XYZ file of C-alpha atoms in Angstrom:
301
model
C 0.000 0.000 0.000
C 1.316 3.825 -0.643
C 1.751 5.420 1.917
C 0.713 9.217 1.805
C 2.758 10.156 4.239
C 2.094 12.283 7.505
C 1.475 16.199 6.067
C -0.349 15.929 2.379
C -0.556 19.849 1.060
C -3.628 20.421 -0.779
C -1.391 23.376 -3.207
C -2.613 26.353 -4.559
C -2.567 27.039 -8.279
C -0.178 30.004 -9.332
C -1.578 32.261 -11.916
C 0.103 35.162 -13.908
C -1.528 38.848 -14.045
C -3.565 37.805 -17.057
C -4.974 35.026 -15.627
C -3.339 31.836 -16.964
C -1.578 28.728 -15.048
C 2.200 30.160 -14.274
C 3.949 26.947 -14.504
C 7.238 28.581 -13.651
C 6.197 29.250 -10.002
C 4.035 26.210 -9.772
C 7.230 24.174 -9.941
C 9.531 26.321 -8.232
C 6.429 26.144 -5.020
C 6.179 22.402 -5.614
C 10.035 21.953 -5.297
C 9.822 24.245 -1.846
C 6.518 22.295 -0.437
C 8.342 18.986 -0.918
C 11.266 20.628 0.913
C 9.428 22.266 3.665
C 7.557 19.217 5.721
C 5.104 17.968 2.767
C 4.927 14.525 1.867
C 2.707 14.449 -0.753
C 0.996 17.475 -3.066
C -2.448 17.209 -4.278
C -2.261 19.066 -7.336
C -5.926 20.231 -8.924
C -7.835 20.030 -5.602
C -10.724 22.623 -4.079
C -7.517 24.866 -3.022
C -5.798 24.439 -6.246
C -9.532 26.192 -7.709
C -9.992 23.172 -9.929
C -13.773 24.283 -10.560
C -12.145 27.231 -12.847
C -9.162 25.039 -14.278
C -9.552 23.186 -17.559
C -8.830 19.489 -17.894
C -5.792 20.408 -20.195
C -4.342 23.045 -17.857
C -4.680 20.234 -15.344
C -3.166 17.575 -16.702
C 0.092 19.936 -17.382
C 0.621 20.554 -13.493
C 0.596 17.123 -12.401
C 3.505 16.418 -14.900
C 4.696 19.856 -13.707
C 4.659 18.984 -10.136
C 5.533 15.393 -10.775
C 8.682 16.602 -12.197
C 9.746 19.160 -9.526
C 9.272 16.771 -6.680
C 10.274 13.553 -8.510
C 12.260 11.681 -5.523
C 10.963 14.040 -2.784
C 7.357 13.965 -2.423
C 3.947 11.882 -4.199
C 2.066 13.557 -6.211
C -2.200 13.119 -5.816
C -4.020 14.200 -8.399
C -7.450 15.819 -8.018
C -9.698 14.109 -10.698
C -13.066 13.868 -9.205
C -16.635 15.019 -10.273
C -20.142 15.050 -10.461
C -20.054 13.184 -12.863
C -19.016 9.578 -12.564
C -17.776 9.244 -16.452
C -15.679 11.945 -15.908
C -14.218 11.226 -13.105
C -13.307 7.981 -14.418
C -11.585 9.551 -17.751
C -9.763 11.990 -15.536
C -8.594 9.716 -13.418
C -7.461 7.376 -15.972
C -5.430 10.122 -17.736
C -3.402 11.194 -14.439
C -2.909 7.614 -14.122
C -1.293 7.579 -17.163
C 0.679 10.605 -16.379
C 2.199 8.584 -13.378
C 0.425 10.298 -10.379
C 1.258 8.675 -7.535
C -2.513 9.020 -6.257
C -6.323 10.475 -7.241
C -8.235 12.106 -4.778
C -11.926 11.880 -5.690
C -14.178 14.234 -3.467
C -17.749 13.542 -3.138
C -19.931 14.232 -6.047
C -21.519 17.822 -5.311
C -24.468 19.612 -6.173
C -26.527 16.022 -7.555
C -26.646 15.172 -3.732
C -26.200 10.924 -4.536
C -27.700 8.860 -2.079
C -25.027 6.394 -0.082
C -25.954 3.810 -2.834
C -24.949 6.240 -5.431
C -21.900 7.635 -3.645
C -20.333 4.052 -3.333
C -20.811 2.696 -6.506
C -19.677 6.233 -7.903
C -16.197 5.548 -5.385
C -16.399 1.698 -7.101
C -16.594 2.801 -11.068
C -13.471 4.919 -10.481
C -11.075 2.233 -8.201
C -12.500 -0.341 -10.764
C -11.474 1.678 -13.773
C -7.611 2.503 -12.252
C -7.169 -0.632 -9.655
C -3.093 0.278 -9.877
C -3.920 3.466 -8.891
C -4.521 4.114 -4.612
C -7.202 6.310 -4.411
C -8.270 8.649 -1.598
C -11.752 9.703 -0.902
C -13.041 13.369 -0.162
C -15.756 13.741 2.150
C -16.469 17.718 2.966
C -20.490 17.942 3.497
C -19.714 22.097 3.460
C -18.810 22.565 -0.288
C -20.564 19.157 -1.766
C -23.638 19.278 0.444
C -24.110 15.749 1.052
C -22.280 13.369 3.613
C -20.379 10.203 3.338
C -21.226 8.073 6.153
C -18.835 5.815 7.805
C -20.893 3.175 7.100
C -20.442 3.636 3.303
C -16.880 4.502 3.915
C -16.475 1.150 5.603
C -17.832 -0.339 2.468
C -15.685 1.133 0.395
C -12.432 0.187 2.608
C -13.060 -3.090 1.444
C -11.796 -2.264 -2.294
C -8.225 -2.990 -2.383
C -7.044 0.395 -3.989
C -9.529 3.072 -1.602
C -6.481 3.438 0.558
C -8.058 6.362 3.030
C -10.090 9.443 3.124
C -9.983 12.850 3.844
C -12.290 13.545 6.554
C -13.382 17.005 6.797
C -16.870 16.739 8.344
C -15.906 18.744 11.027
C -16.774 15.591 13.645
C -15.055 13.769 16.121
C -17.859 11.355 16.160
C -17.844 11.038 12.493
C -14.158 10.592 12.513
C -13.995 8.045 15.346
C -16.797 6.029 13.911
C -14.568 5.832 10.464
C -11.696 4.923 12.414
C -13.930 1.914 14.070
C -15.510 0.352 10.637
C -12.253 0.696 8.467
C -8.824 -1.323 8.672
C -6.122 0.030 10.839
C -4.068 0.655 7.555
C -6.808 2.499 6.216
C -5.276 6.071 6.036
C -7.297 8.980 7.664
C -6.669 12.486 7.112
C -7.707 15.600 8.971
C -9.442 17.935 6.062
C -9.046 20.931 8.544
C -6.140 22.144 9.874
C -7.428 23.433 13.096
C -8.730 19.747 13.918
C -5.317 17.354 12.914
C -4.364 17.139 16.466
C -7.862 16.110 18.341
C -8.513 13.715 15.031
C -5.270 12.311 15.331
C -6.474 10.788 19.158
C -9.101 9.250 17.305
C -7.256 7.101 14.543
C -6.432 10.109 12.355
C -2.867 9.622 10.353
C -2.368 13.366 9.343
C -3.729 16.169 7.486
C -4.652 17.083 3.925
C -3.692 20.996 4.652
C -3.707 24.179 3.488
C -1.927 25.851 6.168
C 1.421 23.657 5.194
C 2.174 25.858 2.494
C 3.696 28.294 5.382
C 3.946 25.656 8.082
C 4.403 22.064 6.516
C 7.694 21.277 9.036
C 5.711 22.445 12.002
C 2.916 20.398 11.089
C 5.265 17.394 11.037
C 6.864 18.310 13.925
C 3.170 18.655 16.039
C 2.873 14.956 14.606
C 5.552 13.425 15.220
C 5.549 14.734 19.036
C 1.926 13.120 19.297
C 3.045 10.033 17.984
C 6.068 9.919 20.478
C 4.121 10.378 23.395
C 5.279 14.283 23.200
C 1.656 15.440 23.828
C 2.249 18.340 25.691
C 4.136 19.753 22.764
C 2.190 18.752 20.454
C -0.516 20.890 21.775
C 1.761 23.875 22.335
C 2.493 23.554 18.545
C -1.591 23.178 17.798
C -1.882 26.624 19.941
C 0.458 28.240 18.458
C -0.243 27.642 14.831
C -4.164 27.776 15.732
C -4.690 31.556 14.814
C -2.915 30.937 11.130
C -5.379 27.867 10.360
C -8.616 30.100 11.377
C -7.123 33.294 9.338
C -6.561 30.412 6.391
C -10.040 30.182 6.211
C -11.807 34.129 7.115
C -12.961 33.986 3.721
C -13.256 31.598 1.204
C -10.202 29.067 0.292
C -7.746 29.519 -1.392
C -8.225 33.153 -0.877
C -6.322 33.635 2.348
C -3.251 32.049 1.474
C -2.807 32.930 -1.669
C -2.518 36.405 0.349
C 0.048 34.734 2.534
C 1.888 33.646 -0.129
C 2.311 36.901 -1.465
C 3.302 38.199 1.937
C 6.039 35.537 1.891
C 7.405 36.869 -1.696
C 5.938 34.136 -3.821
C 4.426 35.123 -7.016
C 1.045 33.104 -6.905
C -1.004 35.578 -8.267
C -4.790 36.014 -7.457
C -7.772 33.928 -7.480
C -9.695 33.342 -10.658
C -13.339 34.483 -10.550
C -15.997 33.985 -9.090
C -13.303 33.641 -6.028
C -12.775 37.532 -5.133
C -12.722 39.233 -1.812
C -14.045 43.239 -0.815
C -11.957 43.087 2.192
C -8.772 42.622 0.754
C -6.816 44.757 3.117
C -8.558 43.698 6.423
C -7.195 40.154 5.452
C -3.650 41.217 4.466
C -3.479 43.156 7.879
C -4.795 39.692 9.797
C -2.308 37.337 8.074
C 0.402 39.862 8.590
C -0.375 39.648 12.648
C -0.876 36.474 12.531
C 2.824 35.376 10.540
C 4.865 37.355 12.867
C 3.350 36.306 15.544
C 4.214 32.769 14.596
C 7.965 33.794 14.040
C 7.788 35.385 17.077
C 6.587 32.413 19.325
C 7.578 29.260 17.618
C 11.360 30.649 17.994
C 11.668 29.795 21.872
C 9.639 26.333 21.181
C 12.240 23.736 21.716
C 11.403 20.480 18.804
């Protein structure tokens, strides 16, 4: 089985001043991610704004990224849908590519029934069964739930390797952690949560906040899964006000300000993703980052 790995960045999508893909940076912030505490990159995901990227521009940053972290980190691709057919081409394609991985989030908007969602999960692992594949539950953006139960069910299909749990429950993530294998990977889909989901079975986090703190992520993790638990929390509190300020507005919004902050040239969101407050935000994230240089400098790892 592959293993993901403990910190899994969901990356952003660089784009140039007129609005296309800049590949340049994409691999130079690849190369840095796989560098900086991240074990494996999803590439196309809800933070890389794969609602507003085409298939083609898609299929060029997974052999981008592929290439900049060949040896260093895995590679997921983001290839899942609505729409069942498509998902399965995608997912074929990247396979083809040589992604190391497909994350396939719950079908949103058409609001499947748990009969649909798992044979939806079953087409796809049936159509790639080389290919591990990671599902995406996150009831906010899709508006429907996968429940345990059908998770379970779907454990039992050699290549659905683990999910991406980002329900926002402890309950939810504990009952997953009951029904599925103990090799059955579980991520945190929210930063703020990784530590308490890690108590219940979690293995790590599919984050955002990585892209600024990936080797203090792996640091909080490793101290919880050394008995360290004291400082892993002290690392949770510490990097708690960056993973709400992630998420003051919509994603990838925030940290594509961050970025900037930082010096990268990531460009802005592609419409309909656009924020009034733009300054308010850049003021918060500015607090926030030096307050986490300030603090995490006396914090003994």
């Amino acid at each position: 089985m592959v293993d993901f790995g403990r910190v899994i960045t969901a990356m952003i999508t660089p784009f140039k001043a007129d609005g296309s893909v800049n590949y340049a940076v994409t691999e130079q912030l690849a190369a840095h991610l796989a560098a900086n505490g991240s074990d494996t990159i999803v590439v196309c995901g809800t933070t890389g704004e794969s609602p507003t990227l085409t298939w083609d521009e898609e299929y060029q940053l997974f052999q981008v990224v592929l290439q900049a972290v060949a040896g260093k980190a895995l590679v997921m691709a983001g290839t899942g849908s609505n729409s069942t057919t498509e998902a399965v081409a995608a997912t074929q394609k990247a396979a083809r590519i040589g992604v190391h991985g497909a994350l396939q989030v719950v079908p949103y908007y058409n609001k499947p029934p748990q009969a649909g969602l798992y044979h939806h999960f079953r087409e796809i692992a049936s159509a790639c069964p080389d290919l591990p594949i990671v599902l995406y539950n996150v009831p906010s953006r899709t508006s429907q739930n996968l429940l345990p139960e059908t998770v379970a069910r779907l454990a039992e299909i050699d290549n659905i390797v683990g999910i991406k749990e980002a329900a926002g429950s402890l309950d939810q993530t504990s009952e997953i952690s009951r029904l599925t294998p103990r090799e059955f990977q579980i991520y945190s889909g929210d930063d703020s949560l990784t530590l308490p989901m890690l108590a219940v079975g979690a293995k790590g986090v599919v984050s955002v906040a990585s892209h600024l703190v990936g080797a203090q992520l792996q640091q909080m993790i490793e101290a919880f899964e050394t008995g360290k638990v004291g400082l892993a929390t002290d690392i949770h509190l510490r990097l708690f006000p960056l993973f709400k300020a992630l998420f003051i507005t919509a994603n990838p919004i925030p940290v594509k300000m961050a970025l900037k902050l930082k010096g990268w040239d990531v460009g802005s969101t592609r419409l309909p993703l656009q924020c009034e407050e733009e300054d308010k935000i850049i003021k918060t994230l500015e607090k926030v980052l030096q307050d986490i240089d300030t603090k995490t400098k006396d914090l003994a790892y």
